[in-house]
Amino acid sequence: MYGAAFKPQTLLEGEMRVGVATCFVIISHTVDDAFEDLVLGLRAFCPGADVAWYNSGPPMETPFDLRLVTPARPLKYMKITPAFFDIFEWALNEGYDRIVNVETDLAFIRPGFLDFLDSYMQEADYLAPGLRRNIPSVSLWPAYRTLAGEREKLASILGTSHVHRGFSPAQVFSRGYISAVLSSDSYARLRAFVEQNQQPERSLTLQELILPSLADSVGVPSRSYPAHLGRFNRFRPYQAPIDLKHALNAPDAFFIHPVRRDSEDPVRSFVRGLVRDTPQQPGASDATGGRTWTKAGAIQAIRDGQALKGADLSGLDLSEADFAGAMLRGASLAEATLIGTSVRGANLSGAFLGGADLRAADLSGAFLGGAFLGWVLLGEANLSGAYLRGTDLHEADLSCAHLNGADLSGAYLGDAVLERADLRQANLEGADLREADLSGALLEGASLRGALLAEARWTPETRWPTGEFDAVRNMSREESPGKFVVNTDESLQVRVHVQHPSS
C-alpha cells in the first residue's frame, strides 16, 4: 500500500511549468496499490506534468500530495460522464493547456508520451483511442443502443445528425476543446442531460459517445491514436506478459491497458520494476517484430515459411496470401484485409485484429486464444474447430459464420452479430453474449453453461440446444413481432445459468 516510502515530485515554490501545461486526472472511487502504481508511473515517465485526482467515491484524504479536482462527488460504475464536465470546469480555471484522463488499470511503461502529444496533436484538440466516426443508426453498441428514446433529444443538443465513439482511457482534451464546450450555447442542456443519465435505466459509458461527438458539435478537430496502438489499450482481455513484451518493443507504445488491479499480477509487478529501476525488457525482441512490412514482403515471408511473431501487418491487403499454418502469434493485423484468405491452423494467439476484414476467410482450426477481434468482419468465415477461448469479439460481425465445434469458452461477444451463424456443438461456457444478435443462429448441441445472455436477441428461427429452449423463452420478452430479447436485471449483469439435461 501507499505510505511513507513515497516521495512526491512537486514543483518548487516559484517554479514555472515549461511547455504545454498538462494534467493527468485519475478518476477513481478508491485509493489502493493500483492507484499508487499509476501515480508513480506518471511521475516517473511524464515529468513536468501535474497529476490530479477526481474522487468518484466517498470523501477521504487526498494521497501523494496530488491536486484534487473540485467539486467531486460519488458516481456509479460505468456512469462517470459527469466527472468529465466537472474536470473541464476545474481545469479551465486552473490554466491547463491539456487534460488526460487515466484510470488505475492503466500503466505507463516508458517516457516520451508528452513529446508524442506535442507532435501528434498539433492540428487536433481532441485525441481518443479507437475514434470511430458516424456510428450507424442500427449499431448495437450499448452506449448508443440504450439511449433509445433519448437519441433525438441528444441530437438536438449536439446539433449534429450523427455521433462518434471513442474508447475512454487516455482521452486527451486541449484547452481549445474545453473552452469551446464550456462556452457552447447548449452546454447547460448538455449538463442536464448527462445528470439525468445517472438513472439506472439510462445508457452506460455515455462519455465514449458524447465526448468524441462534441468535437464536431463545437467545431474543433479530433484525431484517433495510431491504429496499431489499439492492441495496447483495449477493453479486454487483460494485458499478459507477451503483450507487455510487444509494447516494450513498440517505441510509440507509452502505456498499456487494462492491467489487472492485483499487486501480484506479473505485468503489474514488472511495470513496477520499470518505474523503480528500469530493468532489462522481458525476453529478446523477435526478429520480425520491429520491421516495417509491405504487402509484397509479408506475402513472400509467408510463402518462405517465415515466422511472423509480433509482426506489424496493420492495414495491409493480404487477401492473396496463404496463412495456412502460419506463426502469427502476437502479430498486429489491425484493419488489414484478408477477404477469402486461408488462415487454416494458423497460430494467432494474442494477435490484434481490430477492424480487420476476414469475410469468407478460412480460419478452421486456427488458434486465436487471447486475441483481439473487436469490430472484425467475419461474415461467412469458416471458424469451425477454431480455438477462441477468452478472445475479445465484441461488435464483431459473424453473420452466417461457421463456428461449429469452436471453443468460445469465456469469449467476449458483447454486441456481436451472430445472425444465422452455425454454432452447433460450440463451447460457449462462460461466454459473454450480452446484447449479441442470435437471430436465426444454430445452437444445437452447444454448451451455454454459465453464459451471459442478458439483452441478447433471438427469433423463432434460432435453434437452442435440446431442452434449453423453454428456459431461454421463460427468461425473454417479446420486443417486436418475431423478435425476442433475454431479460436483464437493473445492473445489466444478470448471469444466465442454462443447464444441460445431463447436468
Short mmCIF file of C-alpha atoms in Angstrom, two decimals:
data_model
loop_
_atom_site.label_atom_id
_atom_site.label_comp_id
_atom_site.label_asym_id
_atom_site.label_seq_id
_atom_site.Cartn_x
_atom_site.Cartn_y
_atom_site.Cartn_z
CA MET A 1 0.00 0.00 0.00
CA TYR A 2 0.95 3.65 -0.27
CA GLY A 3 2.85 5.08 2.65
CA ALA A 4 5.89 6.99 3.87
CA ALA A 5 8.20 5.49 1.24
CA PHE A 6 6.52 7.53 -1.48
CA LYS A 7 8.41 10.74 -2.41
CA PRO A 8 6.23 13.12 -4.41
CA GLN A 9 7.83 15.18 -7.18
CA THR A 10 6.23 18.60 -6.94
CA LEU A 11 7.12 21.97 -8.40
CA LEU A 12 9.23 24.13 -6.14
CA GLU A 13 7.83 27.42 -4.95
CA GLY A 14 8.01 29.93 -7.77
CA GLU A 15 8.93 27.27 -10.35
CA MET A 16 7.00 27.59 -13.63
CA ARG A 17 5.71 24.81 -15.86
CA VAL A 18 7.69 24.52 -19.08
CA GLY A 19 5.94 23.97 -22.42
CA VAL A 20 2.35 22.78 -22.61
CA ALA A 21 0.80 22.65 -19.15
CA THR A 22 -0.57 19.11 -18.92
CA CYS A 23 -2.52 17.49 -16.13
CA PHE A 24 -3.32 13.80 -15.84
CA VAL A 25 -6.59 13.32 -13.97
CA ILE A 26 -7.22 9.99 -12.26
CA ILE A 27 -10.93 9.21 -11.96
CA SER A 28 -11.21 6.70 -9.13
CA HIS A 29 -13.53 5.87 -6.26
CA THR A 30 -10.78 4.34 -4.14
CA VAL A 31 -7.08 4.62 -3.33
CA ASP A 32 -5.21 1.32 -3.42
CA ASP A 33 -2.00 -0.26 -4.70
CA ALA A 34 -3.06 0.17 -8.33
CA PHE A 35 -3.72 3.86 -7.67
CA GLU A 36 -0.23 4.23 -6.21
CA ASP A 37 1.35 2.40 -9.15
CA LEU A 38 -0.32 4.79 -11.59
CA VAL A 39 0.82 7.89 -9.73
CA LEU A 40 4.40 6.60 -9.50
CA GLY A 41 4.41 5.70 -13.19
CA LEU A 42 3.10 9.10 -14.25
CA ARG A 43 5.68 10.93 -12.18
CA ALA A 44 8.50 8.74 -13.44
CA PHE A 45 7.65 8.78 -17.15
CA CYS A 46 5.79 12.09 -17.59
CA PRO A 47 7.89 14.53 -15.55
CA GLY A 48 6.73 18.13 -15.64
CA ALA A 49 3.04 17.21 -15.84
CA ASP A 50 0.70 17.55 -12.88
CA VAL A 51 -1.33 14.65 -11.52
CA ALA A 52 -4.79 15.28 -10.07
CA TRP A 53 -7.48 13.08 -8.57
CA TYR A 54 -11.19 13.17 -9.20
CA ASN A 55 -12.65 11.31 -6.22
CA SER A 56 -15.71 9.46 -7.55
CA GLY A 57 -16.23 7.67 -4.21
CA PRO A 58 -16.79 8.66 -0.58
CA PRO A 59 -14.83 11.56 0.95
CA MET A 60 -11.30 10.62 2.01
CA GLU A 61 -7.88 12.17 2.50
CA THR A 62 -6.05 13.13 -0.69
CA PRO A 63 -2.91 10.93 -1.02
CA PHE A 64 0.53 11.54 -2.50
CA ASP A 65 0.25 15.33 -2.42
CA LEU A 66 -1.96 15.16 -5.51
CA ARG A 67 -4.00 18.03 -6.81
CA LEU A 68 -7.69 17.50 -6.07
CA VAL A 69 -10.38 18.22 -8.64
CA THR A 70 -13.19 20.17 -7.01
CA PRO A 71 -16.03 19.72 -6.80
CA ALA A 72 -16.23 15.93 -6.99
CA ARG A 73 -18.96 13.51 -5.98
CA PRO A 74 -19.69 9.78 -5.79
CA LEU A 75 -20.60 8.29 -9.16
CA LYS A 76 -21.91 4.91 -10.23
CA TYR A 77 -19.92 2.27 -12.07
CA MET A 78 -19.91 2.90 -15.85
CA LYS A 79 -21.75 6.19 -15.29
CA ILE A 80 -18.86 8.60 -14.76
CA THR A 81 -19.69 11.03 -17.58
CA PRO A 82 -20.50 13.93 -15.17
CA ALA A 83 -16.91 13.73 -13.89
CA PHE A 84 -15.56 14.95 -17.23
CA PHE A 85 -17.57 18.16 -17.15
CA ASP A 86 -16.56 18.76 -13.52
CA ILE A 87 -12.94 18.26 -14.63
CA PHE A 88 -13.31 20.62 -17.61
CA GLU A 89 -14.65 23.45 -15.44
CA TRP A 90 -11.89 22.91 -12.88
CA ALA A 91 -9.10 22.62 -15.49
CA LEU A 92 -10.05 25.82 -17.29
CA ASN A 93 -9.87 27.76 -14.05
CA GLU A 94 -6.51 26.14 -13.24
CA GLY A 95 -5.00 27.28 -16.53
CA TYR A 96 -4.10 23.89 -18.02
CA ASP A 97 -3.45 23.57 -21.74
CA ARG A 98 -4.19 19.86 -21.85
CA ILE A 99 -6.05 17.26 -19.75
CA VAL A 100 -5.54 13.48 -20.00
CA ASN A 101 -7.97 11.16 -18.24
CA VAL A 102 -6.40 7.99 -16.82
CA GLU A 103 -7.69 5.01 -14.85
CA THR A 104 -5.99 2.80 -12.28
CA ASP A 105 -5.84 -0.24 -14.59
CA LEU A 106 -3.64 1.76 -16.98
CA ALA A 107 0.16 1.62 -16.64
CA PHE A 108 2.84 3.81 -18.21
CA ILE A 109 5.92 1.88 -19.35
CA ARG A 110 8.32 4.47 -20.83
CA PRO A 111 8.92 8.22 -21.15
CA GLY A 112 8.04 10.28 -24.21
CA PHE A 113 4.24 10.48 -24.06
CA LEU A 114 4.20 14.26 -23.59
CA ASP A 115 6.51 14.74 -26.58
CA PHE A 116 4.24 12.43 -28.59
CA LEU A 117 1.24 14.62 -27.71
CA ASP A 118 3.13 17.80 -28.62
CA SER A 119 3.74 16.41 -32.10
CA TYR A 120 0.62 14.33 -32.72
CA MET A 121 -1.89 16.94 -31.54
CA GLN A 122 -0.50 19.95 -33.40
CA GLU A 123 -3.65 20.08 -35.52
CA ALA A 124 -6.11 18.41 -33.15
CA ASP A 125 -7.88 19.48 -29.97
CA TYR A 126 -9.23 16.07 -29.03
CA LEU A 127 -7.49 12.69 -29.12
CA ALA A 128 -9.23 9.38 -28.43
CA PRO A 129 -8.27 5.71 -28.67
CA GLY A 130 -10.19 3.92 -31.41
CA LEU A 131 -12.05 7.01 -32.61
CA ARG A 132 -14.78 5.86 -35.00
CA ARG A 133 -16.89 8.41 -36.86
CA ASN A 134 -20.55 8.31 -37.86
CA ILE A 135 -21.86 5.34 -35.90
CA PRO A 136 -24.65 3.71 -37.97
CA SER A 137 -28.19 4.06 -36.70
CA VAL A 138 -28.51 0.26 -36.43
CA SER A 139 -25.49 -0.08 -34.12
CA LEU A 140 -25.89 -2.39 -31.12
CA TRP A 141 -23.14 -0.58 -29.21
CA PRO A 142 -24.56 -0.24 -25.65
CA ALA A 143 -23.81 3.45 -25.19
CA TYR A 144 -25.81 4.19 -28.35
CA ARG A 145 -28.47 1.47 -28.34
CA THR A 146 -29.57 2.05 -24.74
CA LEU A 147 -30.15 5.75 -25.42
CA ALA A 148 -33.31 4.61 -27.19
CA GLY A 149 -35.85 7.46 -26.99
CA GLU A 150 -33.20 9.94 -25.83
CA ARG A 151 -31.33 9.99 -29.15
CA GLU A 152 -33.36 12.79 -30.72
CA LYS A 153 -33.00 14.91 -27.60
CA LEU A 154 -29.23 14.44 -27.57
CA ALA A 155 -29.03 15.16 -31.30
CA SER A 156 -30.85 18.46 -30.76
CA ILE A 157 -28.37 19.37 -28.01
CA LEU A 158 -25.32 18.44 -30.07
CA GLY A 159 -26.74 19.97 -33.23
CA THR A 160 -25.49 17.04 -35.31
CA SER A 161 -27.27 14.23 -37.10
CA HIS A 162 -24.54 11.70 -36.31
CA VAL A 163 -22.46 10.54 -33.36
CA HIS A 164 -18.93 9.26 -32.97
CA ARG A 165 -17.39 6.86 -30.49
CA GLY A 166 -14.03 6.57 -28.77
CA PHE A 167 -12.55 4.37 -26.05
CA SER A 168 -12.46 6.16 -22.71
CA PRO A 169 -9.00 5.56 -21.13
CA ALA A 170 -6.32 8.12 -22.14
CA GLN A 171 -8.55 10.60 -23.95
CA VAL A 172 -6.80 13.95 -24.34
CA PHE A 173 -8.60 17.29 -24.26
CA SER A 174 -6.92 20.57 -25.23
CA ARG A 175 -7.79 23.95 -23.77
CA GLY A 176 -9.41 24.73 -27.14
CA TYR A 177 -11.76 21.73 -26.82
CA ILE A 178 -12.62 22.51 -23.20
CA SER A 179 -13.21 26.22 -23.84
CA ALA A 180 -15.41 25.51 -26.86
CA VAL A 181 -17.54 23.02 -24.90
CA LEU A 182 -17.97 25.23 -21.84
CA SER A 183 -18.84 28.30 -23.91
CA SER A 184 -21.32 26.44 -26.10
CA ASP A 185 -24.90 27.74 -26.07
CA SER A 186 -26.08 24.16 -25.43
CA TYR A 187 -23.72 23.45 -22.52
CA ALA A 188 -26.38 23.87 -19.81
CA ARG A 189 -28.73 21.50 -21.63
CA LEU A 190 -25.92 19.01 -22.15
CA ARG A 191 -25.03 19.13 -18.46
CA ALA A 192 -28.64 18.46 -17.50
CA PHE A 193 -28.86 15.58 -19.98
CA VAL A 194 -25.75 13.96 -18.54
CA GLU A 195 -27.01 14.30 -14.97
CA GLN A 196 -30.30 12.63 -15.90
CA ASN A 197 -28.30 9.76 -17.40
CA GLN A 198 -27.30 8.72 -13.85
CA GLN A 199 -30.65 6.97 -13.53
CA PRO A 200 -30.28 3.15 -13.53
CA GLU A 201 -32.14 2.53 -16.77
CA ARG A 202 -30.10 5.04 -18.80
CA SER A 203 -27.14 4.43 -21.09
CA LEU A 204 -23.77 3.18 -19.82
CA THR A 205 -20.32 4.67 -20.63
CA LEU A 206 -22.03 7.64 -22.24
CA GLN A 207 -18.76 9.59 -22.25
CA GLU A 208 -17.49 7.32 -25.03
CA LEU A 209 -20.23 8.74 -27.26
CA ILE A 210 -20.69 12.32 -26.08
CA LEU A 211 -17.06 13.41 -25.78
CA PRO A 212 -15.96 12.38 -29.31
CA SER A 213 -19.20 13.74 -30.79
CA LEU A 214 -18.74 17.08 -29.02
CA ALA A 215 -15.60 17.80 -31.04
CA ASP A 216 -17.71 18.09 -34.20
CA SER A 217 -20.53 19.78 -32.33
CA VAL A 218 -18.33 22.67 -31.13
CA GLY A 219 -16.18 22.74 -34.28
CA VAL A 220 -12.76 21.58 -33.08
CA PRO A 221 -10.58 19.00 -34.88
CA SER A 222 -10.28 15.50 -33.47
CA ARG A 223 -7.92 12.62 -34.05
CA SER A 224 -7.52 8.94 -33.16
CA TYR A 225 -4.42 7.32 -31.71
CA PRO A 226 -2.49 5.32 -34.35
CA ALA A 227 -4.41 2.12 -35.13
CA HIS A 228 -1.55 -0.21 -34.24
CA LEU A 229 -1.64 1.03 -30.63
CA GLY A 230 -5.17 -0.33 -30.18
CA ARG A 231 -3.77 -3.67 -29.03
CA PHE A 232 -2.13 -1.94 -26.08
CA ASN A 233 -5.23 -0.01 -24.98
CA ARG A 234 -8.30 -2.23 -25.17
CA PHE A 235 -11.30 -3.27 -23.11
CA ARG A 236 -10.38 -6.96 -22.70
CA PRO A 237 -8.52 -9.25 -22.36
CA TYR A 238 -6.17 -8.04 -19.65
CA GLN A 239 -2.62 -7.38 -20.78
CA ALA A 240 -0.46 -10.51 -20.47
CA PRO A 241 3.36 -10.74 -20.29
CA ILE A 242 3.53 -11.36 -24.05
CA ASP A 243 1.54 -8.16 -24.62
CA LEU A 244 3.91 -6.21 -22.37
CA LYS A 245 6.84 -7.60 -24.32
CA HIS A 246 5.36 -6.36 -27.60
CA ALA A 247 4.55 -2.99 -26.06
CA LEU A 248 8.15 -2.58 -24.93
CA ASN A 249 9.28 -3.42 -28.46
CA ALA A 250 6.97 -0.75 -29.94
CA PRO A 251 8.71 2.61 -29.47
CA ASP A 252 5.47 4.62 -29.54
CA ALA A 253 3.61 2.46 -27.00
CA PHE A 254 3.86 4.61 -23.87
CA PHE A 255 1.25 2.82 -21.77
CA ILE A 256 -0.80 -0.36 -21.63
CA HIS A 257 -4.39 -1.03 -20.59
CA PRO A 258 -6.00 -2.93 -18.95
CA VAL A 259 -3.65 -4.27 -16.29
CA ARG A 260 -5.15 -6.34 -13.51
CA ARG A 261 -5.54 -4.44 -10.25
CA ASP A 262 -3.67 -7.20 -8.45
CA SER A 263 -0.32 -6.45 -6.83
CA GLU A 264 0.90 -9.96 -7.69
CA ASP A 265 -0.06 -9.75 -11.36
CA PRO A 266 3.16 -10.41 -13.36
CA VAL A 267 2.57 -7.50 -15.73
CA ARG A 268 1.92 -5.06 -12.89
CA SER A 269 4.94 -6.37 -11.00
CA PHE A 270 7.22 -5.91 -13.99
CA VAL A 271 5.95 -2.40 -14.73
CA ARG A 272 6.52 -1.53 -11.09
CA GLY A 273 10.14 -2.59 -11.62
CA LEU A 274 10.39 -0.40 -14.73
CA VAL A 275 9.31 2.58 -12.69
CA ARG A 276 11.66 1.76 -9.84
CA ASP A 277 14.94 0.95 -11.55
CA THR A 278 14.40 0.44 -15.33
CA PRO A 279 15.47 -3.22 -15.64
CA GLN A 280 16.02 -5.11 -18.92
CA GLN A 281 12.99 -5.75 -21.07
CA PRO A 282 11.40 -9.22 -20.67
CA GLY A 283 12.66 -11.51 -23.40
CA ALA A 284 14.59 -10.82 -26.57
CA SER A 285 13.00 -8.90 -29.38
CA ASP A 286 11.52 -11.02 -32.16
CA ALA A 287 13.44 -10.59 -35.38
CA THR A 288 10.28 -9.71 -37.28
CA GLY A 289 8.69 -7.53 -34.61
CA GLY A 290 10.38 -4.21 -35.34
CA ARG A 291 10.35 -4.45 -39.14
CA THR A 292 8.07 -2.34 -41.31
CA TRP A 293 6.28 -4.72 -43.66
CA THR A 294 5.00 -4.15 -47.17
CA LYS A 295 2.32 -6.30 -48.79
CA ALA A 296 4.83 -7.99 -51.11
CA GLY A 297 7.36 -8.55 -48.32
CA ALA A 298 4.79 -10.07 -45.99
CA ILE A 299 3.40 -12.39 -48.66
CA GLN A 300 6.89 -13.56 -49.63
CA ALA A 301 7.81 -14.15 -45.98
CA ILE A 302 4.69 -16.26 -45.54
CA ARG A 303 5.49 -18.25 -48.70
CA ASP A 304 9.00 -18.83 -47.37
CA GLY A 305 7.55 -20.24 -44.16
CA GLN A 306 8.99 -17.42 -42.04
CA ALA A 307 7.51 -16.97 -38.57
CA LEU A 308 5.91 -13.54 -38.21
CA LYS A 309 5.58 -13.41 -34.43
CA GLY A 310 4.85 -9.86 -33.33
CA ALA A 311 4.95 -8.54 -36.90
CA ASP A 312 3.06 -5.33 -37.59
CA LEU A 313 0.93 -6.01 -40.67
CA SER A 314 -1.64 -3.33 -39.86
CA GLY A 315 -3.66 -2.02 -42.77
CA LEU A 316 -2.16 -4.33 -45.41
CA ASP A 317 -4.26 -6.02 -48.09
CA LEU A 318 -3.22 -9.66 -47.70
CA SER A 319 -6.10 -11.28 -49.49
CA GLU A 320 -3.69 -13.07 -51.85
CA ALA A 321 -1.62 -14.61 -49.07
CA ASP A 322 -1.86 -18.17 -47.77
CA PHE A 323 -1.62 -18.07 -43.98
CA ALA A 324 -2.37 -21.78 -43.51
CA GLY A 325 -0.33 -22.98 -40.52
CA ALA A 326 1.49 -19.63 -40.22
CA MET A 327 3.04 -18.46 -36.94
CA LEU A 328 1.48 -15.05 -36.28
CA ARG A 329 1.50 -15.08 -32.50
CA GLY A 330 1.15 -11.56 -31.12
CA ALA A 331 1.07 -10.02 -34.62
CA SER A 332 -0.90 -6.88 -35.39
CA LEU A 333 -3.35 -7.13 -38.28
CA ALA A 334 -5.37 -4.07 -37.33
CA GLU A 335 -7.65 -3.03 -40.20
CA ALA A 336 -5.91 -5.49 -42.53
CA THR A 337 -7.82 -7.02 -45.45
CA LEU A 338 -7.87 -10.82 -45.66
CA ILE A 339 -11.08 -11.47 -47.60
CA GLY A 340 -11.31 -15.14 -48.57
CA THR A 341 -7.80 -15.79 -47.23
CA SER A 342 -6.81 -19.22 -45.92
CA VAL A 343 -5.71 -18.99 -42.28
CA ARG A 344 -6.33 -22.66 -41.52
CA GLY A 345 -4.50 -23.89 -38.44
CA ALA A 346 -2.56 -20.63 -38.04
CA ASN A 347 -1.33 -19.55 -34.60
CA LEU A 348 -2.77 -16.11 -33.89
CA SER A 349 -2.72 -16.28 -30.10
CA GLY A 350 -2.56 -12.81 -28.58
CA ALA A 351 -2.79 -11.21 -32.03
CA PHE A 352 -4.56 -7.90 -32.58
CA LEU A 353 -7.03 -7.93 -35.47
CA GLY A 354 -9.20 -4.96 -34.52
CA GLY A 355 -11.24 -3.80 -37.50
CA ALA A 356 -9.76 -6.39 -39.89
CA ASP A 357 -11.82 -7.68 -42.83
CA LEU A 358 -11.87 -11.50 -42.80
CA ARG A 359 -15.12 -12.07 -44.63
CA ALA A 360 -15.32 -15.59 -46.12
CA ALA A 361 -11.84 -16.36 -44.77
CA ASP A 362 -10.97 -19.93 -43.75
CA LEU A 363 -9.84 -19.93 -40.10
CA SER A 364 -10.81 -23.52 -39.41
CA GLY A 365 -8.69 -24.98 -36.64
CA ALA A 366 -6.89 -21.65 -36.11
CA PHE A 367 -5.55 -20.86 -32.64
CA LEU A 368 -6.87 -17.44 -31.53
CA GLY A 369 -6.70 -17.70 -27.76
CA GLY A 370 -6.47 -14.28 -26.12
CA ALA A 371 -6.60 -12.50 -29.48
CA PHE A 372 -8.45 -9.23 -30.03
CA LEU A 373 -11.07 -9.36 -32.77
CA GLY A 374 -13.24 -6.42 -31.82
CA TRP A 375 -15.14 -4.90 -34.78
CA VAL A 376 -13.79 -7.61 -37.10
CA LEU A 377 -15.77 -8.54 -40.22
CA LEU A 378 -16.13 -12.32 -40.22
CA GLY A 379 -19.30 -12.74 -42.22
CA GLU A 380 -19.45 -16.23 -43.82
CA ALA A 381 -15.99 -17.03 -42.43
CA ASN A 382 -15.14 -20.63 -41.55
CA LEU A 383 -14.10 -20.85 -37.88
CA SER A 384 -15.13 -24.46 -37.34
CA GLY A 385 -12.97 -26.08 -34.69
CA ALA A 386 -11.12 -22.83 -34.01
CA TYR A 387 -9.72 -22.11 -30.54
CA LEU A 388 -11.19 -18.79 -29.39
CA ARG A 389 -11.10 -19.23 -25.63
CA GLY A 390 -11.04 -15.85 -23.89
CA THR A 391 -11.00 -14.00 -27.21
CA ASP A 392 -12.43 -10.48 -27.48
CA LEU A 393 -15.01 -10.46 -30.31
CA HIS A 394 -17.12 -7.52 -29.19
CA GLU A 395 -19.14 -5.96 -32.01
CA ALA A 396 -17.66 -8.47 -34.46
CA ASP A 397 -19.82 -9.29 -37.48
CA LEU A 398 -20.10 -13.10 -37.50
CA SER A 399 -23.29 -13.30 -39.56
CA CYS A 400 -23.56 -16.64 -41.36
CA ALA A 401 -20.15 -17.65 -39.96
CA HIS A 402 -19.32 -21.32 -39.40
CA LEU A 403 -18.39 -21.78 -35.73
CA ASN A 404 -19.46 -25.37 -35.32
CA GLY A 405 -17.24 -27.12 -32.79
CA ALA A 406 -15.34 -23.91 -31.96
CA ASP A 407 -14.11 -23.31 -28.42
CA LEU A 408 -15.54 -19.91 -27.40
CA SER A 409 -15.50 -20.52 -23.66
CA GLY A 410 -15.00 -17.27 -21.76
CA ALA A 411 -15.03 -15.27 -25.01
CA TYR A 412 -16.41 -11.73 -25.06
CA LEU A 413 -19.11 -11.46 -27.72
CA GLY A 414 -20.96 -8.43 -26.43
CA ASP A 415 -22.93 -6.73 -29.24
CA ALA A 416 -21.59 -9.26 -31.73
CA VAL A 417 -23.76 -10.07 -34.75
CA LEU A 418 -24.26 -13.86 -34.89
CA GLU A 419 -27.29 -13.79 -37.15
CA ARG A 420 -27.70 -17.19 -38.83
CA ALA A 421 -24.29 -18.27 -37.53
CA ASP A 422 -23.63 -22.00 -37.19
CA LEU A 423 -22.68 -22.59 -33.54
CA ARG A 424 -23.62 -26.26 -33.37
CA GLN A 425 -21.52 -28.20 -30.84
CA ALA A 426 -19.64 -24.99 -29.95
CA ASN A 427 -18.33 -24.48 -26.41
CA LEU A 428 -19.81 -21.21 -25.14
CA GLU A 429 -19.43 -21.90 -21.43
CA GLY A 430 -18.94 -18.65 -19.54
CA ALA A 431 -19.05 -16.63 -22.77
CA ASP A 432 -20.34 -13.06 -22.62
CA LEU A 433 -23.15 -12.78 -25.17
CA ARG A 434 -24.86 -9.75 -23.70
CA GLU A 435 -26.72 -7.76 -26.37
CA ALA A 436 -25.50 -10.13 -29.08
CA ASP A 437 -27.76 -10.78 -32.06
CA LEU A 438 -28.53 -14.52 -32.23
CA SER A 439 -31.36 -14.20 -34.75
CA GLY A 440 -31.63 -17.46 -36.63
CA ALA A 441 -28.42 -18.84 -35.09
CA LEU A 442 -27.95 -22.61 -34.89
CA LEU A 443 -27.02 -23.63 -31.33
CA GLU A 444 -27.96 -27.33 -31.28
CA GLY A 445 -25.52 -29.24 -29.12
CA ALA A 446 -23.74 -26.08 -27.96
CA SER A 447 -22.76 -25.68 -24.31
CA LEU A 448 -24.15 -22.48 -22.76
CA ARG A 449 -23.50 -23.27 -19.11
CA GLY A 450 -22.76 -20.02 -17.23
CA ALA A 451 -23.07 -17.87 -20.36
CA LEU A 452 -24.18 -14.25 -20.06
CA LEU A 453 -27.20 -13.70 -22.28
CA ALA A 454 -28.75 -10.53 -20.89
CA GLU A 455 -30.36 -8.45 -23.67
CA ALA A 456 -29.33 -10.99 -26.33
CA ARG A 457 -31.69 -11.01 -29.30
CA TRP A 458 -33.18 -14.11 -30.91
CA THR A 459 -36.00 -15.17 -33.20
CA PRO A 460 -38.17 -18.28 -33.57
CA GLU A 461 -35.65 -19.46 -36.17
CA THR A 462 -32.91 -19.56 -33.51
CA ARG A 463 -32.21 -23.21 -32.67
CA TRP A 464 -31.29 -23.64 -28.98
CA PRO A 465 -29.67 -26.78 -27.51
CA THR A 466 -32.07 -29.61 -26.72
CA GLY A 467 -34.04 -28.98 -23.55
CA GLU A 468 -32.94 -25.35 -23.21
CA PHE A 469 -35.45 -23.55 -25.39
CA ASP A 470 -38.05 -23.34 -22.64
CA ALA A 471 -35.51 -21.93 -20.17
CA VAL A 472 -34.46 -19.18 -22.57
CA ARG A 473 -38.05 -18.47 -23.59
CA ASN A 474 -39.08 -18.03 -19.94
CA MET A 475 -36.29 -15.51 -19.44
CA SER A 476 -37.20 -13.47 -22.51
CA ARG A 477 -39.61 -10.75 -23.52
CA GLU A 478 -41.04 -10.08 -26.96
CA GLU A 479 -39.55 -6.86 -28.31
CA SER A 480 -41.49 -6.87 -31.57
CA PRO A 481 -43.38 -9.50 -33.55
CA GLY A 482 -41.00 -12.40 -34.07
CA LYS A 483 -38.17 -10.73 -32.09
CA PHE A 484 -37.26 -11.73 -28.55
CA VAL A 485 -34.78 -10.33 -26.01
CA VAL A 486 -33.41 -12.15 -22.95
CA ASN A 487 -34.35 -10.24 -19.81
CA THR A 488 -31.86 -8.43 -17.59
CA ASP A 489 -31.80 -7.01 -14.10
CA GLU A 490 -31.25 -3.33 -13.28
CA SER A 491 -27.46 -3.57 -13.44
CA LEU A 492 -27.39 -5.43 -16.76
CA GLN A 493 -25.23 -8.04 -15.04
CA VAL A 494 -27.65 -10.97 -14.73
CA ARG A 495 -25.98 -14.34 -15.18
CA VAL A 496 -28.00 -16.89 -17.11
CA HIS A 497 -27.08 -20.41 -15.98
CA VAL A 498 -28.62 -22.75 -18.54
CA GLN A 499 -28.17 -26.40 -17.63
CA HIS A 500 -27.95 -29.37 -19.95
CA PRO A 501 -30.39 -32.24 -19.45
CA SER A 502 -27.44 -34.41 -18.41
CA SER A 503 -26.36 -31.97 -15.65
#
